[in-house]
Short mmCIF file of C-alpha atoms in Angstrom, two decimals:
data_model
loop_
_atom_site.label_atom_id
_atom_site.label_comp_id
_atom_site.label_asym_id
_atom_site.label_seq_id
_atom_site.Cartn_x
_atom_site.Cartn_y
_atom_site.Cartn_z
CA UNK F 59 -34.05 52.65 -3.68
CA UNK F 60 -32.90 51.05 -7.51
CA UNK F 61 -34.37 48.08 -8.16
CA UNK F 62 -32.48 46.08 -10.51
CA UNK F 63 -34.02 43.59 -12.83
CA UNK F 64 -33.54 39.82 -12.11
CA UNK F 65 -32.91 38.17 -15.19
CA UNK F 66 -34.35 34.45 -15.82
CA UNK F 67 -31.76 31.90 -17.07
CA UNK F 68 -33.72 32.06 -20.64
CA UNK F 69 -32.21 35.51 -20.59
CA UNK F 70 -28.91 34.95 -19.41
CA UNK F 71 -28.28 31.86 -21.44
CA UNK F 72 -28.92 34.30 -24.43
CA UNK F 73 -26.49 36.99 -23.09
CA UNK F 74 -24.23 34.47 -22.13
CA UNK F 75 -24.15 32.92 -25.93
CA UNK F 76 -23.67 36.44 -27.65
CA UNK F 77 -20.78 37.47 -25.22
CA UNK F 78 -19.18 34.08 -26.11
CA UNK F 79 -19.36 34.65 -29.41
CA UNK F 80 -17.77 31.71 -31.51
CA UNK F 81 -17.39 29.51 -28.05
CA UNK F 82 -20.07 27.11 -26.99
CA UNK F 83 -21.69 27.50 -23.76
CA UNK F 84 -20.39 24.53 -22.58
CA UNK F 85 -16.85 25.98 -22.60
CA UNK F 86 -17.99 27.38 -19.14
CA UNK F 87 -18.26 24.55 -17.38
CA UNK F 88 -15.11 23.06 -16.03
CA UNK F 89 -14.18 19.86 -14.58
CA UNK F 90 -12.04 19.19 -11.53
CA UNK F 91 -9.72 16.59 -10.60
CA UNK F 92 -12.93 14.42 -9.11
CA UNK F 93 -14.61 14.75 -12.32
CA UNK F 94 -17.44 17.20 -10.55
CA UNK F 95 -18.37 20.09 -13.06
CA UNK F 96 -18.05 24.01 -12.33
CA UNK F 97 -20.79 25.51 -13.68
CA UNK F 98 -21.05 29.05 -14.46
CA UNK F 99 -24.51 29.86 -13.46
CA UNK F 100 -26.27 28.17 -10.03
CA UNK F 101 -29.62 28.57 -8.93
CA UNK F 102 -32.89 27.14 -8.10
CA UNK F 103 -33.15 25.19 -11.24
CA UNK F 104 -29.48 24.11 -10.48
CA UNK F 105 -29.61 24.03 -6.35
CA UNK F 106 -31.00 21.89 -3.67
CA UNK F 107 -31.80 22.29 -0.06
CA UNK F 108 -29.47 24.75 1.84
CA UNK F 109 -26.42 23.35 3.52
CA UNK F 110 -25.60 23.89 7.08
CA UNK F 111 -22.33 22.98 8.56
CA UNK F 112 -21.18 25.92 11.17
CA UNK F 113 -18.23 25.34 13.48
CA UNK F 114 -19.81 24.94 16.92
CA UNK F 115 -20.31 28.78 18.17
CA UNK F 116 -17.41 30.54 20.97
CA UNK F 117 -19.35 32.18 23.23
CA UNK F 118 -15.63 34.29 24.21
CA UNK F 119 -16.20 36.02 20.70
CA UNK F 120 -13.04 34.00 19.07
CA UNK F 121 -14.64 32.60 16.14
CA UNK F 122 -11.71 29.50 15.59
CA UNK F 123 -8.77 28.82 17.12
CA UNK F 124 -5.82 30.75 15.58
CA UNK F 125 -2.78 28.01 16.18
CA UNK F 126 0.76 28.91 15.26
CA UNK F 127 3.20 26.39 14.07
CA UNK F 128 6.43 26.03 16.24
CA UNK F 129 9.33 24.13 15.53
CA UNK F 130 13.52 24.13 15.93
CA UNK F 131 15.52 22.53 18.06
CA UNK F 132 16.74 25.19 20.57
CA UNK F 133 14.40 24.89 23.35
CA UNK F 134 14.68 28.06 24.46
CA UNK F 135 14.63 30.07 21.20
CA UNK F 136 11.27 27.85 20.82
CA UNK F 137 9.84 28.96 24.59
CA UNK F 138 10.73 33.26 23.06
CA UNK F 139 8.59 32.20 20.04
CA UNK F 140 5.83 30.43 21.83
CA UNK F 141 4.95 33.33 24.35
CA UNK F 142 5.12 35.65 21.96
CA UNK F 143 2.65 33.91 19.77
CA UNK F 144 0.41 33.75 22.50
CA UNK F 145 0.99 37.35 24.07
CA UNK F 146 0.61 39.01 20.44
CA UNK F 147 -2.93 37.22 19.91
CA UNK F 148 -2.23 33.35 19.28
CA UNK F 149 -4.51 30.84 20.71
CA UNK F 150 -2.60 28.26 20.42
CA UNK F 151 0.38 26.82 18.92
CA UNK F 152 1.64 23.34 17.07
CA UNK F 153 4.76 22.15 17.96
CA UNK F 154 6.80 19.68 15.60
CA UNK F 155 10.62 18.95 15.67
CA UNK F 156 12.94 17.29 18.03
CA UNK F 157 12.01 19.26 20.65
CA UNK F 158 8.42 17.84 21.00
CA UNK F 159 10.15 14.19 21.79
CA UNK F 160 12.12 15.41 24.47
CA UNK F 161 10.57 15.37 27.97
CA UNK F 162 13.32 18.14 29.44
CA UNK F 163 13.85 20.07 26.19
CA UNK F 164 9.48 20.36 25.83
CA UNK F 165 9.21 21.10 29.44
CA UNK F 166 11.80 24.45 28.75
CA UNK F 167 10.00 25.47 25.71
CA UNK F 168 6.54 25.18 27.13
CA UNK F 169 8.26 27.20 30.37
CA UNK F 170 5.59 30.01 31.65
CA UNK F 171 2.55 28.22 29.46
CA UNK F 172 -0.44 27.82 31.03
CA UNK F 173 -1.65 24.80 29.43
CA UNK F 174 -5.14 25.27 30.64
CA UNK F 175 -6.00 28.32 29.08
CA UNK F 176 -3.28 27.92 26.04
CA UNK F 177 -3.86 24.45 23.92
CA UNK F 178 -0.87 23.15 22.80
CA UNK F 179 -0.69 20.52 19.58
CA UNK F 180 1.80 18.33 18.60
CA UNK F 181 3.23 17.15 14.98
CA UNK F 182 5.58 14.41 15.52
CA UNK F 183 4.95 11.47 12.93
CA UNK F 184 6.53 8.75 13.73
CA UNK F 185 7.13 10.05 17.18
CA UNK F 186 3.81 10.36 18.25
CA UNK F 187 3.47 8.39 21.05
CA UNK F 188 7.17 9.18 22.60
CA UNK F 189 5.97 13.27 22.26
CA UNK F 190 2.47 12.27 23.51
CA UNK F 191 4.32 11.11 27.10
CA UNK F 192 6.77 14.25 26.77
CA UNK F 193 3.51 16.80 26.37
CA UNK F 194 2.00 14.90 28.69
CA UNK F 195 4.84 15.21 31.53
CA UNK F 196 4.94 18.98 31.08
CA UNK F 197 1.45 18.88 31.98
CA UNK F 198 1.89 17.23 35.31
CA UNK F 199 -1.53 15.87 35.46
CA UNK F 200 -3.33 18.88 35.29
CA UNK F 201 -6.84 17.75 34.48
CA UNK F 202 -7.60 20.87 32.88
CA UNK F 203 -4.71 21.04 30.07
CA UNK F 204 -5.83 21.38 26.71
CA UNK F 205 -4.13 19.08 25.20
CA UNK F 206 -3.91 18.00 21.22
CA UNK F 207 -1.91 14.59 21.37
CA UNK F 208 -2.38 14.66 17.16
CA UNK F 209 -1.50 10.86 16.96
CA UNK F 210 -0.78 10.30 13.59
CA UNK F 211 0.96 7.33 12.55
CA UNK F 212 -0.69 6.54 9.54
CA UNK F 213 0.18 9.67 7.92
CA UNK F 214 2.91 9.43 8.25
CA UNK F 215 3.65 5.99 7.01
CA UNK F 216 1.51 7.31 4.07
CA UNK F 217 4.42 10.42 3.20
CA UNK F 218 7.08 7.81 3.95
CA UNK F 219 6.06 4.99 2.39
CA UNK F 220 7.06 2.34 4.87
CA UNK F 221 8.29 2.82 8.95
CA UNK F 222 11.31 2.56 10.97
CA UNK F 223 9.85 -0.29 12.50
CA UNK F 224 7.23 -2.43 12.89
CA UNK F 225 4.39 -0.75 11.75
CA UNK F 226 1.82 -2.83 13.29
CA UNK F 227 2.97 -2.73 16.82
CA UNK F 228 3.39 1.39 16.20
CA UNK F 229 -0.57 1.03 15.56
CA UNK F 230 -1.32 -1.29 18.46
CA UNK F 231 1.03 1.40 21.06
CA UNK F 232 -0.80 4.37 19.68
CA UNK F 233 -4.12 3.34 20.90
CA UNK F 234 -2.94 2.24 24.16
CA UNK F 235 -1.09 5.57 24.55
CA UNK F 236 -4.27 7.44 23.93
CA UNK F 237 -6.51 5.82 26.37
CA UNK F 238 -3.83 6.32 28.87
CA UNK F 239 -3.74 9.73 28.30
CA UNK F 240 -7.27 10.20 27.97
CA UNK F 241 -7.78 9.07 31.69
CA UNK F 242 -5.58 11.79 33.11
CA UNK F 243 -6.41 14.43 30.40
CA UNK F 244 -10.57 14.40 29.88
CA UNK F 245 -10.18 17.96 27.90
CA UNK F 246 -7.33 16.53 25.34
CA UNK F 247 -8.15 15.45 22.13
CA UNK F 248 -6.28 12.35 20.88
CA UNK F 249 -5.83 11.63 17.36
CA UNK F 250 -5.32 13.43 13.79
CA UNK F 251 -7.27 11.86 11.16
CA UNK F 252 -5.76 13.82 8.33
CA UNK F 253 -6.25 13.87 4.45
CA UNK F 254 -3.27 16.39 4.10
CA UNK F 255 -0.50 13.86 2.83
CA UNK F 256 -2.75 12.79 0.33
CA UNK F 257 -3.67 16.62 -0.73
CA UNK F 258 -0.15 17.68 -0.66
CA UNK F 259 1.05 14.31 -2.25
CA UNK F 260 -1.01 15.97 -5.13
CA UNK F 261 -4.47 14.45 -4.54
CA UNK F 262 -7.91 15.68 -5.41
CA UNK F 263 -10.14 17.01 -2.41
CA UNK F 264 -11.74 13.94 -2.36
CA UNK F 265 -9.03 12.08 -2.00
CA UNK F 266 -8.07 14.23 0.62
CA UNK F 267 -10.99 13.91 2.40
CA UNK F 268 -11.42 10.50 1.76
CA UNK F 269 -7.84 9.62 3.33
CA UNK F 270 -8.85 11.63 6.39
CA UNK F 271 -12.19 10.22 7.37
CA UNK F 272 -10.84 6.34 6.78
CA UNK F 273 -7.70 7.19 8.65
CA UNK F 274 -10.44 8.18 11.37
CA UNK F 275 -12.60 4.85 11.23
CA UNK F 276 -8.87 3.17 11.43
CA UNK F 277 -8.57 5.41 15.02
CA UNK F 278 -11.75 4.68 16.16
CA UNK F 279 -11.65 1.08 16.05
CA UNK F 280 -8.05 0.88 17.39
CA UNK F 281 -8.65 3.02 20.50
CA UNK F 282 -12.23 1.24 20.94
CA UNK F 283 -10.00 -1.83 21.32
CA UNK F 284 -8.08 -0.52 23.30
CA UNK F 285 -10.85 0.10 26.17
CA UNK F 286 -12.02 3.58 25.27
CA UNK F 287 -15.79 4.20 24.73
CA UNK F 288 -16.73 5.10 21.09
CA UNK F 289 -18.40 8.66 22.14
CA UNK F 290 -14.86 9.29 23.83
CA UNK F 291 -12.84 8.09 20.79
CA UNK F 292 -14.72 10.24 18.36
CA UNK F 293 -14.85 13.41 20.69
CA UNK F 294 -11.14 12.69 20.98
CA UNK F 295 -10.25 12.66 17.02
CA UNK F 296 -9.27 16.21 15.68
CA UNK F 297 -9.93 16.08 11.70
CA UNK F 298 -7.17 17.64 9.25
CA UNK F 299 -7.38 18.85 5.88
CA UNK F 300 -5.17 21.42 3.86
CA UNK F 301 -6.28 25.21 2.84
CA UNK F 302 -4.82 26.69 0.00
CA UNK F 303 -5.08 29.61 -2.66
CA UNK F 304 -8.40 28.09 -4.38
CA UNK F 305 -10.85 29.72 -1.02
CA UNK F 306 -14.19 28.97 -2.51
CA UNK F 307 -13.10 24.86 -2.76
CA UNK F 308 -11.12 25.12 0.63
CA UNK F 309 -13.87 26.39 2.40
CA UNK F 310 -16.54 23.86 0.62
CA UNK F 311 -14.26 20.98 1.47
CA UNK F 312 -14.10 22.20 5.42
CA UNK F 313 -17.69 22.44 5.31
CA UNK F 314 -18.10 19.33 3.05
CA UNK F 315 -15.60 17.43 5.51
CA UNK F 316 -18.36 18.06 8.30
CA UNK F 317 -21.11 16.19 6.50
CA UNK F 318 -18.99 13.14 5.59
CA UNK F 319 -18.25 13.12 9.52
CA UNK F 320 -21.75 13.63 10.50
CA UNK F 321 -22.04 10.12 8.46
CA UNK F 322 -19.08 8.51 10.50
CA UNK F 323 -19.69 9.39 13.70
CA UNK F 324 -23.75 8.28 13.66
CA UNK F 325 -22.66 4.90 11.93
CA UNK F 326 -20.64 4.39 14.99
CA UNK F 327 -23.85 5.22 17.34
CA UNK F 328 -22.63 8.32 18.49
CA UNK F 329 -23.26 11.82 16.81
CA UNK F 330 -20.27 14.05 17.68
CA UNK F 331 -19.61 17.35 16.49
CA UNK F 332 -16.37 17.48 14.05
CA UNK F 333 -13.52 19.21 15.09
CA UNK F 334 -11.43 20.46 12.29
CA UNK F 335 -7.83 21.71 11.96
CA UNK F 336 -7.17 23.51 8.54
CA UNK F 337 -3.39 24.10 7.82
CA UNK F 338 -2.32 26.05 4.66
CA UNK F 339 -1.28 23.56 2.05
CA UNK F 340 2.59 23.87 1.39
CA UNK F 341 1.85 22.45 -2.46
CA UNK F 342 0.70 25.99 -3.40
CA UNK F 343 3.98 27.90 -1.99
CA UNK F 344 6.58 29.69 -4.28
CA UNK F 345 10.70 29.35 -2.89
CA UNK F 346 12.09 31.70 -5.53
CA UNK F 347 9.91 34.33 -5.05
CA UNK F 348 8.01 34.44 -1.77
CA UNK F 349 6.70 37.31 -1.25
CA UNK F 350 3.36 36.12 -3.40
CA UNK F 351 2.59 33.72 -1.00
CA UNK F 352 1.34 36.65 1.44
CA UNK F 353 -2.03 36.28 -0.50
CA UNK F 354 -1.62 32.66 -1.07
CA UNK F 355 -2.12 32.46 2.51
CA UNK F 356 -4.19 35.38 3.14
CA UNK F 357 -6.45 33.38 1.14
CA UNK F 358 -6.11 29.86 2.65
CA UNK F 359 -6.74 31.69 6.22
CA UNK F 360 -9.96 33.02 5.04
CA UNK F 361 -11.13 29.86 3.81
CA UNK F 362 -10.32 28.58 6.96
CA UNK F 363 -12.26 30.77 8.62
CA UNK F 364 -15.45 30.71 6.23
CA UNK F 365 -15.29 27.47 5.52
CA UNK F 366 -15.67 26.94 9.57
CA UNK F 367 -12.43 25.26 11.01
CA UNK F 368 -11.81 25.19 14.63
CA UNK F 369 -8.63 25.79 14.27
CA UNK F 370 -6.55 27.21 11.46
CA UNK F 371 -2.82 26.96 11.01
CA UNK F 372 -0.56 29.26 8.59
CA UNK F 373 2.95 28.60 7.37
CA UNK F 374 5.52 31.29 7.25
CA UNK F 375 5.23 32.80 3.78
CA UNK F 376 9.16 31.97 3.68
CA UNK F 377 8.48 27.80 4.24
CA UNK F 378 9.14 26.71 0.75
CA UNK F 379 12.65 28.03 1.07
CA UNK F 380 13.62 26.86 4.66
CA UNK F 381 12.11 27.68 8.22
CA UNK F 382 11.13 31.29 8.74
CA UNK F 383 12.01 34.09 10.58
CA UNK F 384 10.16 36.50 12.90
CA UNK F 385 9.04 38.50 11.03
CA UNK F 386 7.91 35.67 8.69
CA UNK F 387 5.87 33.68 11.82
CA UNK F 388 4.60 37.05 12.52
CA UNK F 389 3.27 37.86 9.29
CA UNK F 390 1.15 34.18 9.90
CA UNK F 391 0.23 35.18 12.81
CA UNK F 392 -1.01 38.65 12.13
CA UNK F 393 -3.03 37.64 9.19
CA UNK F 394 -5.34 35.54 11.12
CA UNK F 395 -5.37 38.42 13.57
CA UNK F 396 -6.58 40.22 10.62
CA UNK F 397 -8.99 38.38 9.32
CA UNK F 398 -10.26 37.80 12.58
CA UNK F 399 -10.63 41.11 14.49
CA UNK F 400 -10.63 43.60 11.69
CA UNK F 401 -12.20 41.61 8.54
CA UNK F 402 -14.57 40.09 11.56
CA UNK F 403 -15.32 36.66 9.35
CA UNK F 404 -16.19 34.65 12.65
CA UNK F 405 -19.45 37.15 13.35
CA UNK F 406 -21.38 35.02 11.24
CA UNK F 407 -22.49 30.66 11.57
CA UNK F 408 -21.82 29.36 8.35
CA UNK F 409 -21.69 32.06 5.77
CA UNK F 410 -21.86 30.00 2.94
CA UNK F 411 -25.21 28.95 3.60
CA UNK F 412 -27.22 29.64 1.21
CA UNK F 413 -25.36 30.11 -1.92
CA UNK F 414 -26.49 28.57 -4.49
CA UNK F 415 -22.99 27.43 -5.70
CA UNK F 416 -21.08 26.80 -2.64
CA UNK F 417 -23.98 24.56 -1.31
CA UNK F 418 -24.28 22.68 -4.69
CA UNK F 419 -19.86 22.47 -4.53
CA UNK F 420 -20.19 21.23 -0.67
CA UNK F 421 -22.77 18.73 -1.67
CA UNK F 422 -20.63 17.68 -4.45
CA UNK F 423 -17.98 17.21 -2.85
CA UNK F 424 -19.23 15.04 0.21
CA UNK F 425 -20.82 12.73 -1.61
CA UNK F 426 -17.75 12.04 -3.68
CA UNK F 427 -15.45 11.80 -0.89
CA UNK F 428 -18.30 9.56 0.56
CA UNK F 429 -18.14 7.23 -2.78
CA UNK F 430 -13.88 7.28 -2.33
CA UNK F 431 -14.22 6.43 1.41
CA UNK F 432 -16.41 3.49 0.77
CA UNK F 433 -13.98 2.01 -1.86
CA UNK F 434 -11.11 2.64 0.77
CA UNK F 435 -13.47 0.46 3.42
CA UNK F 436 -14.24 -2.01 0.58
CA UNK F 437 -10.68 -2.75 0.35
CA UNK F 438 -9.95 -3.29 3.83
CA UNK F 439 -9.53 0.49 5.17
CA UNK F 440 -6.72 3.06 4.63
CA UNK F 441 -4.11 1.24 5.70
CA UNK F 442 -4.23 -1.96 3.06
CA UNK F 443 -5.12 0.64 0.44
CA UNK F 444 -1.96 1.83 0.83
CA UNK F 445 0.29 -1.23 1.25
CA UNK F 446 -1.78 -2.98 -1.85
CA UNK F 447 -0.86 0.42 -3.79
CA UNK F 448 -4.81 1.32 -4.08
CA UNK F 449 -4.75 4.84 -3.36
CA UNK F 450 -1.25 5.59 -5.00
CA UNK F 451 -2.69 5.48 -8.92
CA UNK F 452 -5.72 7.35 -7.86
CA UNK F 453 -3.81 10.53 -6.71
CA UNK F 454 -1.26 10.05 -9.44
CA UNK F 455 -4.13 10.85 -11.87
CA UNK F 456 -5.15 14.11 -9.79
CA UNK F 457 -1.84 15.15 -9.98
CA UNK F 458 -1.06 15.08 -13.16
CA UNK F 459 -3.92 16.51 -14.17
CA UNK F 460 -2.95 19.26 -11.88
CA UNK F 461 0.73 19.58 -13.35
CA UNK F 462 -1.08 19.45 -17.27
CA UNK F 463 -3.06 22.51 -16.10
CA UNK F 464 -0.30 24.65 -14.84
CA UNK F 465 2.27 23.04 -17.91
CA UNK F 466 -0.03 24.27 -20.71
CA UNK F 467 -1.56 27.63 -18.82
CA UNK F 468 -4.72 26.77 -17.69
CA UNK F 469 -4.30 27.53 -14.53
CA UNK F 470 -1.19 30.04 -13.15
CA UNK F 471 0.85 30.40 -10.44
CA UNK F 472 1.87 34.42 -9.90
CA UNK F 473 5.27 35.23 -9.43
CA UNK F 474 5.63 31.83 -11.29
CA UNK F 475 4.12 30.94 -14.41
CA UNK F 476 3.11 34.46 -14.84
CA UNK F 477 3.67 38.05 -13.70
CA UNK F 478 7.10 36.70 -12.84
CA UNK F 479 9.48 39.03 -11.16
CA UNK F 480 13.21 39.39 -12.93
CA UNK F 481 14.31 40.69 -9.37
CA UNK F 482 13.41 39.17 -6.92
CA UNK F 483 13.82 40.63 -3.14
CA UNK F 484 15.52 37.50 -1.24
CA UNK F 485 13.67 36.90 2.17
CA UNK F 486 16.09 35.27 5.50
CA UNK F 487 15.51 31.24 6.25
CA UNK F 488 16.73 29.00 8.31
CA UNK F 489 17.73 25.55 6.77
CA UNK F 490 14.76 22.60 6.85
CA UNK F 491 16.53 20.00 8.96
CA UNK F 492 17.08 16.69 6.60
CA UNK F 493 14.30 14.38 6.75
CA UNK F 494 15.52 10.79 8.31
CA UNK F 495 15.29 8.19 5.96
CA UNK F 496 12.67 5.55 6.44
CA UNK F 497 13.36 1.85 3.91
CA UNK F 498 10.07 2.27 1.76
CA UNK F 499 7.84 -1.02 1.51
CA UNK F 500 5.60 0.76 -0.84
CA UNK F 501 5.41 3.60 -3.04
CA UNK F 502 5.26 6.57 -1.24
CA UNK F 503 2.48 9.80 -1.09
CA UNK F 504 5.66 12.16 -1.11
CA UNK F 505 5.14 15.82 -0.91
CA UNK F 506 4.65 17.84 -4.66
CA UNK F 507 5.06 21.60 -4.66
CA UNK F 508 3.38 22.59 -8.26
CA UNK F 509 5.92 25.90 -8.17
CA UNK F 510 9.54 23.76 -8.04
CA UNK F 511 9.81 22.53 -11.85
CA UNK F 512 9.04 25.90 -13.03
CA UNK F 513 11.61 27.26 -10.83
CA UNK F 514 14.42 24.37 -11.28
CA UNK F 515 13.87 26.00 -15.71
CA UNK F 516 14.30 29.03 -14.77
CA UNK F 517 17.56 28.83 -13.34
#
């Protein structure tokens, strides 16, 4: 066997300087959006104690959930798309749009589901509660659905920027609604604490995760109030964060996002596991030319998977440009299949364990979402960070630092800002459905996609 000599960092700090040549050493090390430094060598001298954060292990041999996203308004197209999700190796599947409000129209596409062997999620904003009580319906009281109600007001009063109504009552119905459902439903989780509107608003991962585990204290103490238990709150809460093209700090920030739980859950007396949703962040997404995105989201799902969601959720490499097709949905869905059953990334707990520099980056990044969180608290929670335009300026900064980066080429986007293709292949959509407008009472986390100004020049 060749044994290979292990350099000491003496040695490679030399090597490092001559390769350089006229650039200081320090030009390696690069700073992120939360002001945490990149270095370019990790190690003992650099490290600390091994991190641990593994998904909890499936003893079925599926390593995470691989959820498809649903959504349309034809019930019955929806019901065709749903089964063959979960015939062609889905898990289960995320439904958002019109349909998810509507008890008859949910009831047709969920037609032929078993709901106790098939979860099924929801993603209706504003709507939560009103889709909550259609899900629930098409359930019929089984005690044994597997039900994610995904409650989510506050993010989406976050994207909007104000409500349709009264905000405060929506907050005061969504707890209620949960405990309800929580009696009939012991398997279904409840709420989505998410951090994704403030990562695809254009926020560092700090931020992100930040948003998501104050959003999650905000839950918790609604639904406590509301006569749940706090164990049954926090086993009910279903974390989200967003996955994107940059795998090494997806995955740290899934496994990052389980530490800064572990902290939230035992200062509310009760240590429950985290479960996590990742979705593939629709910032990173190309309209003009799509085809690219195949690897942005080849990448997201394997960060997903590394980084140890329970659940991962791709977009159609189409959804920058409108809803996709077939063959875009399957695409998402066979990726995961993929990366799953052929590229077998679920065989091992925790992968990243144990390096050097994606233990250091996890650390990193935990204790500065741990620092944001605490200044979210200190100012009254998510909610009045928000309306008092706290958080707003914070992820302003993070995004234009982002913007700077792709503006003056230190960072790319292919197919975009470089390797651009003069022809490109056009790929079928269906129209997004218009977004109904909601009178703004503060300035709003709305949606960036880094990719659009670049494309609006080109034309």
């Amino acid at each position: 066997m060749t044994e290979f000599a292990v350099p000491t960092p003496l040695e490679w700090r030399e090597s490092a300087i001559k390769a350089l040549k006229d650039r200081p050493l320090e030009s390696l090390v690069h700073l992120d959006a939360d002001q945490l430094a990149t270095r370019p060598l990790y190690g003992a001298a650099t490290g600390g104690e091994a991190v641990f954060a593994p998904r909890p292990s499936d003893s079925e041999g599926r390593a995470w959930d691989v959820r498809t996203l649903n959504e349309g308004e034809d019930a019955e197209a929806l019901n065709r798309a749903i089964l063959t999700d979960l015939v062609n190796g889905a898990a289960s599947v995320l439904i958002a749009g019109p349909v998810a409000t509507d008890v008859e129209r949910l009831a047709r596409a969920l037609d032929e589901v078993a709901l106790e062997l098939a979860p099924v999620a929801l993603d209706a904003g504003f709507d939560g509660v009103k889709a909550a009580e259609a899900l629930s319906a098409a359930a019929k009281g089984s005690p044994r659905a597997k039900l994610a109600f995904h409650l989510d007001p506050i993010s989406a009063y976050a994207e909007a920027g104000g409500t349709p109504g009264d905000f405060a009552a929506l907050m005061a119905e969504t707890p209620t609604a949960a405990a309800a459902h929580a009696a009939t439903y012991p398997e279904a989780t409840l709420f989505m604490a998410s951090g994704r509107v403030a990562y695809e608003a254009g926020g560092s991962i700090a931020q992100e995760l930040a948003f998501a585990a104050s959003s999650a204290v905000a839950y918790v103490k609604a639904a406590v109030a509301a006569g749940l238990s706090v164990e049954a709150v926090l086993k009910g809460v279903v974390l989200g964060v967003a996955v994107d093209q940059a795998y090494f700090d997806s995955l740290a920030k899934i496994r990052a996002l389980r530490l800064v739980w572990a902290s939230v859950s035992k200062a509310f007396g009760a240590e429950v596991p985290a479960i996590i949703e990742a979705r593939s962040s629709r910032r990173m997404l190309s309209a003009r030319d799509p085809w690219p995105n195949m690897l942005r989201l080849t990448a997201a799902g394997f960060a997903g998977a590394v980084g140890g969601a329970d659940a991962v959720v791709l977009d159609g490499f189409t959804r920058a440009a409108g809803l996709p097709d077939d063959f875009a949905k399957r695409q998402a869905r066979n990726t995961q299949l993929i990366l799953m059953e052929e590229s077998n990334l679920g065989r091992v707990d925790d992968p990243a364990s144990g390096s050097w520099y994606l233990d250091a980056r996890t650390r990193e990044l935990a204790e500065a979402a741990w620092a944001e969180f605490q200044a979210y608290e200190a100012e009254g929670g998510v909610i009045a960070c928000l309306e008092g335009g706290v958080i707003q300026p914070r992820i302003a900064r993070a995004r234009d630092m982002a913007k700077k980066a792709f503006k003056n080429g230190a960072a790319q986007i292919v197919g975009v800002t470089k390797f651009v293709d003069p022809d490109v292949r056009p790929a079928p959509v269906t129209s997004l459905p218009a977004a109904p407008a909601v009178a703004g009472t503060f300035e709003a986390l709305a949606p960036v996609r880094f990719a659009a100004a670049f494309e609006e020049a080109a034309q």
